[in-house]
Amino acid sequence: MNPEQAKSRIGELTKQINYHNQLYYQEDRIEISDFEFDQLLDELIRLEQEFPQFLDSDSPSQRVGGTITKEFETAVHESRMLSLGNTYSEEELKAFDERVAKGLGHRDYEYFCELKFDGVAISLVYENGRLLRAVTRGDGTKGDVVTENIRTIKNIPLHIQCEDVPSKFEVRGEIFLPRKEFEKINTEREANGETLLANPRNAASGTVKMQDSAIVAKRRLNCYFYQLLGEDIGISTHDEAIHMIEKWGFNVSPTYTKCKTVDEVLQYIDSWKNKRFELPLDTDGVVLKINNYEQREELGFTAKIPRWAIAYKYQAESAESVLLSITYQVGRTGAITPVANLAPVQLAGTTVKRASLHNANEIQRLGLFEGDSVFVEKGGEIIPKITAVVLDKRKAGAAAISYIDHCPECGTPLQRKEGEAKHFCPNSKSCPPQVLGRIEHFVHKRAMDIDSLGTERIKTLIDQGYLQNFADLYELESKADQLLGLEMSQDQYQKSDDGYLFIALPKALFALTEGLSLSAIQKFIQSKADQPLKEVLSSFEVFIRTSNKKVAQNIGTIKKLEETLVSSHLPQMEDHLPVAIVLHILIGNWISLEKLTAICLHENTVHGILLKLNLPLSSEQEERIRKMKANTFQEGVITNMLEGIRVSKNQAFEKVLFALGIRNIGENTAQLLARHFKSIKALREAGADDLLAINGVGETLVHSIQEYFKDPENINIIERLKSHGLKFETDNANQALESENLKGMKILASGKLNHFKRDEIIDFIESNGGQYLKSVSKALDFIIEGEDMGPSKKEKAEKLGVKLVSEEEFLKIAGKKV
Ligand code: IVH
């Protein structure tokens, strides 16, 4: 590509990426997948690296992060970030309005009303149109400088090019994590065995203070702005300020309004009471502010809060319901979560039927008894919670809830680790939801990327014994014959107490007859719901006659069924029939009822029984039997699935490492470890010190890694995966070093570098023979001093006599031309 072409492609990519960002952040819509978006961004970054003369400081590539901040610097706010007085009552709001009226000598005034966003307050300072600094609220006087993290938020303007932009100004607003993103992160965290984030606000505040801005960039934070500060901006109302910042490109929630009286304010409050739950973020009230700046000045401040504004907070809505039962969910990591099933009740605009109970402590704290009347409340969390028991309504003789002690999925005794609130099922190897969770993680797009294997298919393969762990996936190919016709669901089957397999009546009658549709049979059976089986079958004969389809043959078959049911001495089940009897009527020429009955004791589906029998059935018999089965795996699906599994063997080592699902090894950590160690062997042999020396690796991770490799079953799985050709080393593991220019040197980089991202500098040092150390110590040969290197680090380096070199000097030492 020549420079002219590169320039035009960079322009095109920038436009496309900005368009998709705008769509996502402003309109909550997407037109392309995350993967396609990342590809556009990767192409842009590559081109900008190759043609740095076309890199614009506004480019979307400047938002991918990559800087590491160990300790945030603090900055003093030019004017204090005040809090607001707040109230929950209409009376107090009216009293506030009276104080305002009195303070302004009963002249006219108006309120500007906004929602109160539940996020993290932020102040952004701009100079000459460029974002200079982003600072958290802190204690109101001074906060943390988090500019690098804030730059990654896609809709925060980095460079404003409007004519009326003052040379210096400040905007304030609220950073938030959209609820949808919050749920997505928690789903991923659960699959990775990480602790869940409590609510979107905590998640946003944790994200703003993260050390690695590359991770912040992936979290899709968003921001609403509601304040403009600065001298000589030439405006006299908040209304003008809001329109001005909107014009400059700041995101303003379109939910604001102006009100002339307190009654109008109350109407606004009422209109958002339920509608606010449809917004993409949590809100907890309304802020009303005097619109006119001169009037604000007249009213002034108390010691802490303005007299010209107040927040009205919505009461967390509460409703009364009855506890019907408790379901214990087993998460994909084995954690048990009790969920209360409630009599349906209306709450904040939705029907609530379930409430989260978190853990055994919570049940105890509430003092919950069976059948209790309870109050439910919808707070910041997604699922409503029970806040109290109505003791007066407790039924006489009701028992306290006793927590389960065995896993509801696999029956294993539950455990509870010291200091942990949740019980968990220790049977990680064969408890079905845990096996499912691990396999789902393994096939995930960002791990082995086998997209032909959705949850339902994996579940089927687990339930029917084909998968116990993900290494089994690579053995499915040799069982392709058995998979054809495998039933996707076992819902239609039941086992009697002594283990005989039964099938739902409509399915059985559908297979036994000809010319009748399944839906007609189902309707007929529903209409006889309360009658005993014997009567249902004799009315079915009447039904066959009226339907007038192959009457003699169908009635003959049903008569045979009735006789066999009587003579066989098999147990009876009301709306199910023994599979052995139904099958015997269909294929009795090949096998006796006794033999079929014996086989049906050990199998869970018709498909399983047929595999065992391996009979040369006629095509008519096959057709009749197919009618008994649930939805089945067809040839196309199987080919597709096996192809996906085969192709996944090409996934890079870092993806495989992530796919293994080692506790605390998320996508980024897998990448870091794979690049550092280059093979599973080296990772396994690494000592705690080797691991801890890597930037970003802490004690918890070291512990997880060591525990993982201690388990012989894990080693066995790795060996099996290896034997199927999965990659357990990086493709360039055996490549020679790029150079030995940094041989024997111990180096640390601090602050933002221009030529490298975080992982790149480590790779670069190592591939040129050097060693990267993660903290300032005497052992260092030198520190590469990036932009904004922290003063405390500098001081420490000076004290220890460690040399600082600029990035340019370093490149010279490494023999790299720039
Ligand atoms: S105005 C002096 N407007 O609430 C007034 N604040 O309790 C400055 N907040 O720290 C704040 N939504 O973090 C304002 N629409 C809104 C707001 C809002 C949320 C937060 C903000 C502030 C706190 C005050």
PDB file of C-alpha atoms in Angstrom, residues 597-737:
ATOM      1  CA  THR A 597     -37.514 -54.901  28.849  1.00  0.00           C
ATOM      2  CA  ALA A 598     -34.046 -55.794  30.133  1.00  0.00           C
ATOM      3  CA  ILE A 599     -32.348 -53.380  27.717  1.00  0.00           C
ATOM      4  CA  CYS A 600     -34.795 -50.578  28.552  1.00  0.00           C
ATOM      5  CA  LEU A 601     -33.631 -50.773  32.164  1.00  0.00           C
ATOM      6  CA  HIS A 602     -30.199 -49.493  31.195  1.00  0.00           C
ATOM      7  CA  GLU A 603     -30.989 -46.934  28.513  1.00  0.00           C
ATOM      8  CA  ASN A 604     -32.460 -43.448  28.649  1.00  0.00           C
ATOM      9  CA  THR A 605     -33.706 -42.920  25.090  1.00  0.00           C
ATOM     10  CA  VAL A 606     -35.080 -44.897  22.160  1.00  0.00           C
ATOM     11  CA  HIS A 607     -31.939 -43.923  20.263  1.00  0.00           C
ATOM     12  CA  GLY A 608     -29.761 -45.561  22.925  1.00  0.00           C
ATOM     13  CA  ILE A 609     -31.838 -48.754  22.803  1.00  0.00           C
ATOM     14  CA  LEU A 610     -31.585 -49.012  19.015  1.00  0.00           C
ATOM     15  CA  LEU A 611     -27.795 -48.591  19.157  1.00  0.00           C
ATOM     16  CA  LYS A 612     -27.652 -51.481  21.611  1.00  0.00           C
ATOM     17  CA  LEU A 613     -29.928 -53.690  19.488  1.00  0.00           C
ATOM     18  CA  ASN A 614     -28.294 -53.005  16.163  1.00  0.00           C
ATOM     19  CA  LEU A 615     -31.091 -54.779  14.238  1.00  0.00           C
ATOM     20  CA  PRO A 616     -31.608 -54.847  10.459  1.00  0.00           C
ATOM     21  CA  LEU A 617     -34.969 -53.015  10.680  1.00  0.00           C
ATOM     22  CA  SER A 618     -37.199 -52.454   7.668  1.00  0.00           C
ATOM     23  CA  SER A 619     -37.528 -48.895   6.468  1.00  0.00           C
ATOM     24  CA  GLU A 620     -41.159 -48.881   7.577  1.00  0.00           C
ATOM     25  CA  GLN A 621     -40.114 -49.918  11.099  1.00  0.00           C
ATOM     26  CA  GLU A 622     -37.427 -47.246  11.159  1.00  0.00           C
ATOM     27  CA  GLU A 623     -39.969 -44.648  10.116  1.00  0.00           C
ATOM     28  CA  ARG A 624     -42.394 -45.678  12.916  1.00  0.00           C
ATOM     29  CA  ILE A 625     -39.622 -45.603  15.505  1.00  0.00           C
ATOM     30  CA  ARG A 626     -38.461 -42.172  14.375  1.00  0.00           C
ATOM     31  CA  LYS A 627     -41.917 -40.947  15.360  1.00  0.00           C
ATOM     32  CA  MET A 628     -41.166 -41.914  18.974  1.00  0.00           C
ATOM     33  CA  LYS A 629     -37.979 -39.917  19.201  1.00  0.00           C
ATOM     34  CA  ALA A 630     -37.490 -36.332  20.328  1.00  0.00           C
ATOM     35  CA  ASN A 631     -35.790 -33.881  17.916  1.00  0.00           C
ATOM     36  CA  THR A 632     -32.668 -35.541  16.648  1.00  0.00           C
ATOM     37  CA  PHE A 633     -29.167 -34.704  15.454  1.00  0.00           C
ATOM     38  CA  GLN A 634     -29.213 -34.762  11.663  1.00  0.00           C
ATOM     39  CA  GLU A 635     -26.363 -35.435   9.290  1.00  0.00           C
ATOM     40  CA  GLY A 636     -25.707 -31.774   8.394  1.00  0.00           C
ATOM     41  CA  VAL A 637     -25.528 -30.766  12.029  1.00  0.00           C
ATOM     42  CA  ILE A 638     -23.078 -33.538  12.838  1.00  0.00           C
ATOM     43  CA  THR A 639     -20.808 -32.774   9.885  1.00  0.00           C
ATOM     44  CA  ASN A 640     -20.829 -29.131  10.825  1.00  0.00           C
ATOM     45  CA  MET A 641     -20.083 -29.834  14.455  1.00  0.00           C
ATOM     46  CA  LEU A 642     -17.233 -32.237  13.726  1.00  0.00           C
ATOM     47  CA  GLU A 643     -15.743 -29.811  11.232  1.00  0.00           C
ATOM     48  CA  GLY A 644     -15.837 -27.026  13.858  1.00  0.00           C
ATOM     49  CA  ILE A 645     -14.108 -29.313  16.347  1.00  0.00           C
ATOM     50  CA  ARG A 646     -11.458 -30.279  13.792  1.00  0.00           C
ATOM     51  CA  VAL A 647     -10.719 -26.648  12.834  1.00  0.00           C
ATOM     52  CA  SER A 648     -10.410 -25.651  16.490  1.00  0.00           C
ATOM     53  CA  LYS A 649      -7.156 -27.610  16.654  1.00  0.00           C
ATOM     54  CA  ASN A 650      -5.539 -24.638  14.914  1.00  0.00           C
ATOM     55  CA  GLN A 651      -6.317 -22.236  17.755  1.00  0.00           C
ATOM     56  CA  ALA A 652      -3.202 -20.581  19.157  1.00  0.00           C
ATOM     57  CA  PHE A 653      -1.721 -21.685  22.476  1.00  0.00           C
ATOM     58  CA  GLU A 654      -3.021 -18.608  24.307  1.00  0.00           C
ATOM     59  CA  LYS A 655      -6.587 -19.526  23.267  1.00  0.00           C
ATOM     60  CA  VAL A 656      -6.089 -23.130  24.368  1.00  0.00           C
ATOM     61  CA  LEU A 657      -4.706 -21.940  27.694  1.00  0.00           C
ATOM     62  CA  PHE A 658      -7.750 -19.723  28.203  1.00  0.00           C
ATOM     63  CA  ALA A 659     -10.052 -22.564  27.119  1.00  0.00           C
ATOM     64  CA  LEU A 660      -8.712 -24.907  29.840  1.00  0.00           C
ATOM     65  CA  GLY A 661     -10.661 -22.820  32.351  1.00  0.00           C
ATOM     66  CA  ILE A 662      -7.955 -22.636  35.009  1.00  0.00           C
ATOM     67  CA  ARG A 663      -9.344 -20.529  37.844  1.00  0.00           C
ATOM     68  CA  ASN A 664      -8.465 -16.827  37.524  1.00  0.00           C
ATOM     69  CA  ILE A 665      -6.948 -17.239  34.057  1.00  0.00           C
ATOM     70  CA  GLY A 666      -9.104 -14.927  31.990  1.00  0.00           C
ATOM     71  CA  GLU A 667      -8.433 -14.030  28.411  1.00  0.00           C
ATOM     72  CA  ASN A 668      -5.847 -11.359  29.142  1.00  0.00           C
ATOM     73  CA  THR A 669      -3.953 -13.426  31.689  1.00  0.00           C
ATOM     74  CA  ALA A 670      -3.859 -16.387  29.289  1.00  0.00           C
ATOM     75  CA  GLN A 671      -2.347 -14.135  26.666  1.00  0.00           C
ATOM     76  CA  LEU A 672       0.181 -12.769  29.122  1.00  0.00           C
ATOM     77  CA  LEU A 673       1.223 -16.229  30.353  1.00  0.00           C
ATOM     78  CA  ALA A 674       1.342 -17.761  26.876  1.00  0.00           C
ATOM     79  CA  ARG A 675       3.550 -14.994  25.604  1.00  0.00           C
ATOM     80  CA  HIS A 676       5.797 -15.165  28.601  1.00  0.00           C
ATOM     81  CA  PHE A 677       6.218 -18.928  28.954  1.00  0.00           C
ATOM     82  CA  LYS A 678       5.571 -19.934  25.357  1.00  0.00           C
ATOM     83  CA  SER A 679       4.581 -23.501  26.290  1.00  0.00           C
ATOM     84  CA  ILE A 680       2.421 -25.345  28.791  1.00  0.00           C
ATOM     85  CA  LYS A 681       5.518 -27.245  29.883  1.00  0.00           C
ATOM     86  CA  ALA A 682       7.327 -24.050  30.858  1.00  0.00           C
ATOM     87  CA  LEU A 683       4.222 -22.748  32.624  1.00  0.00           C
ATOM     88  CA  ARG A 684       3.874 -25.986  34.566  1.00  0.00           C
ATOM     89  CA  GLU A 685       7.515 -25.962  35.589  1.00  0.00           C
ATOM     90  CA  ALA A 686       7.514 -22.293  36.613  1.00  0.00           C
ATOM     91  CA  GLY A 687       8.100 -21.660  40.307  1.00  0.00           C
ATOM     92  CA  ALA A 688       6.085 -19.163  42.315  1.00  0.00           C
ATOM     93  CA  ASP A 689       8.885 -16.601  42.014  1.00  0.00           C
ATOM     94  CA  ASP A 690       9.025 -16.921  38.228  1.00  0.00           C
ATOM     95  CA  LEU A 691       5.303 -16.341  38.084  1.00  0.00           C
ATOM     96  CA  LEU A 692       5.261 -13.460  40.532  1.00  0.00           C
ATOM     97  CA  ALA A 693       7.993 -11.703  38.593  1.00  0.00           C
ATOM     98  CA  ILE A 694       5.493 -11.181  35.759  1.00  0.00           C
ATOM     99  CA  ASN A 695       3.704  -7.889  35.759  1.00  0.00           C
ATOM    100  CA  GLY A 696       0.061  -8.604  36.510  1.00  0.00           C
ATOM    101  CA  VAL A 697       0.513 -11.953  38.275  1.00  0.00           C
ATOM    102  CA  GLY A 698      -0.380 -12.115  41.962  1.00  0.00           C
ATOM    103  CA  GLU A 699      -0.544 -14.724  44.728  1.00  0.00           C
ATOM    104  CA  THR A 700      -4.104 -15.860  43.928  1.00  0.00           C
ATOM    105  CA  LEU A 701      -3.206 -16.671  40.365  1.00  0.00           C
ATOM    106  CA  VAL A 702      -0.023 -18.498  41.394  1.00  0.00           C
ATOM    107  CA  HIS A 703      -2.115 -20.601  43.757  1.00  0.00           C
ATOM    108  CA  SER A 704      -4.674 -21.415  41.022  1.00  0.00           C
ATOM    109  CA  ILE A 705      -1.974 -22.433  38.587  1.00  0.00           C
ATOM    110  CA  GLN A 706      -0.219 -24.670  41.094  1.00  0.00           C
ATOM    111  CA  GLU A 707      -3.477 -26.306  42.186  1.00  0.00           C
ATOM    112  CA  TYR A 708      -4.419 -26.953  38.591  1.00  0.00           C
ATOM    113  CA  PHE A 709      -1.212 -28.750  37.713  1.00  0.00           C
ATOM    114  CA  LYS A 710      -1.287 -30.769  40.933  1.00  0.00           C
ATOM    115  CA  ASP A 711      -4.388 -32.633  39.770  1.00  0.00           C
ATOM    116  CA  PRO A 712      -3.435 -35.726  37.710  1.00  0.00           C
ATOM    117  CA  GLU A 713      -6.784 -35.600  35.922  1.00  0.00           C
ATOM    118  CA  ASN A 714      -5.942 -32.173  34.504  1.00  0.00           C
ATOM    119  CA  ILE A 715      -2.582 -33.464  33.301  1.00  0.00           C
ATOM    120  CA  ASN A 716      -4.374 -36.379  31.696  1.00  0.00           C
ATOM    121  CA  ILE A 717      -6.771 -34.023  29.886  1.00  0.00           C
ATOM    122  CA  ILE A 718      -3.855 -31.941  28.609  1.00  0.00           C
ATOM    123  CA  GLU A 719      -2.135 -35.100  27.360  1.00  0.00           C
ATOM    124  CA  ARG A 720      -5.281 -36.215  25.568  1.00  0.00           C
ATOM    125  CA  LEU A 721      -5.735 -32.787  23.971  1.00  0.00           C
ATOM    126  CA  LYS A 722      -2.099 -32.845  22.924  1.00  0.00           C
ATOM    127  CA  SER A 723      -2.558 -36.249  21.330  1.00  0.00           C
ATOM    128  CA  HIS A 724      -5.369 -34.766  19.246  1.00  0.00           C
ATOM    129  CA  GLY A 725      -3.039 -32.059  17.984  1.00  0.00           C
ATOM    130  CA  LEU A 726      -4.069 -29.000  20.033  1.00  0.00           C
ATOM    131  CA  LYS A 727      -1.390 -26.392  20.432  1.00  0.00           C
ATOM    132  CA  PHE A 728       0.379 -26.301  23.753  1.00  0.00           C
ATOM    133  CA  GLU A 729       3.161 -24.004  22.702  1.00  0.00           C
ATOM    134  CA  THR A 730       3.286 -20.719  20.865  1.00  0.00           C
ATOM    135  CA  ASP A 731       3.983 -21.034  17.199  1.00  0.00           C
ATOM    136  CA  ASN A 732       7.254 -19.196  17.576  1.00  0.00           C
ATOM    137  CA  ALA A 733       8.358 -21.065  20.701  1.00  0.00           C
ATOM    138  CA  ASN A 734      11.450 -22.377  19.081  1.00  0.00           C
ATOM    139  CA  GLN A 735      12.299 -19.309  17.168  1.00  0.00           C
ATOM    140  CA  ALA A 736      15.689 -17.838  17.809  1.00  0.00           C
ATOM    141  CA  LEU A 737      15.936 -14.512  19.625  1.00  0.00           C
TER     142      LEU A 737
END
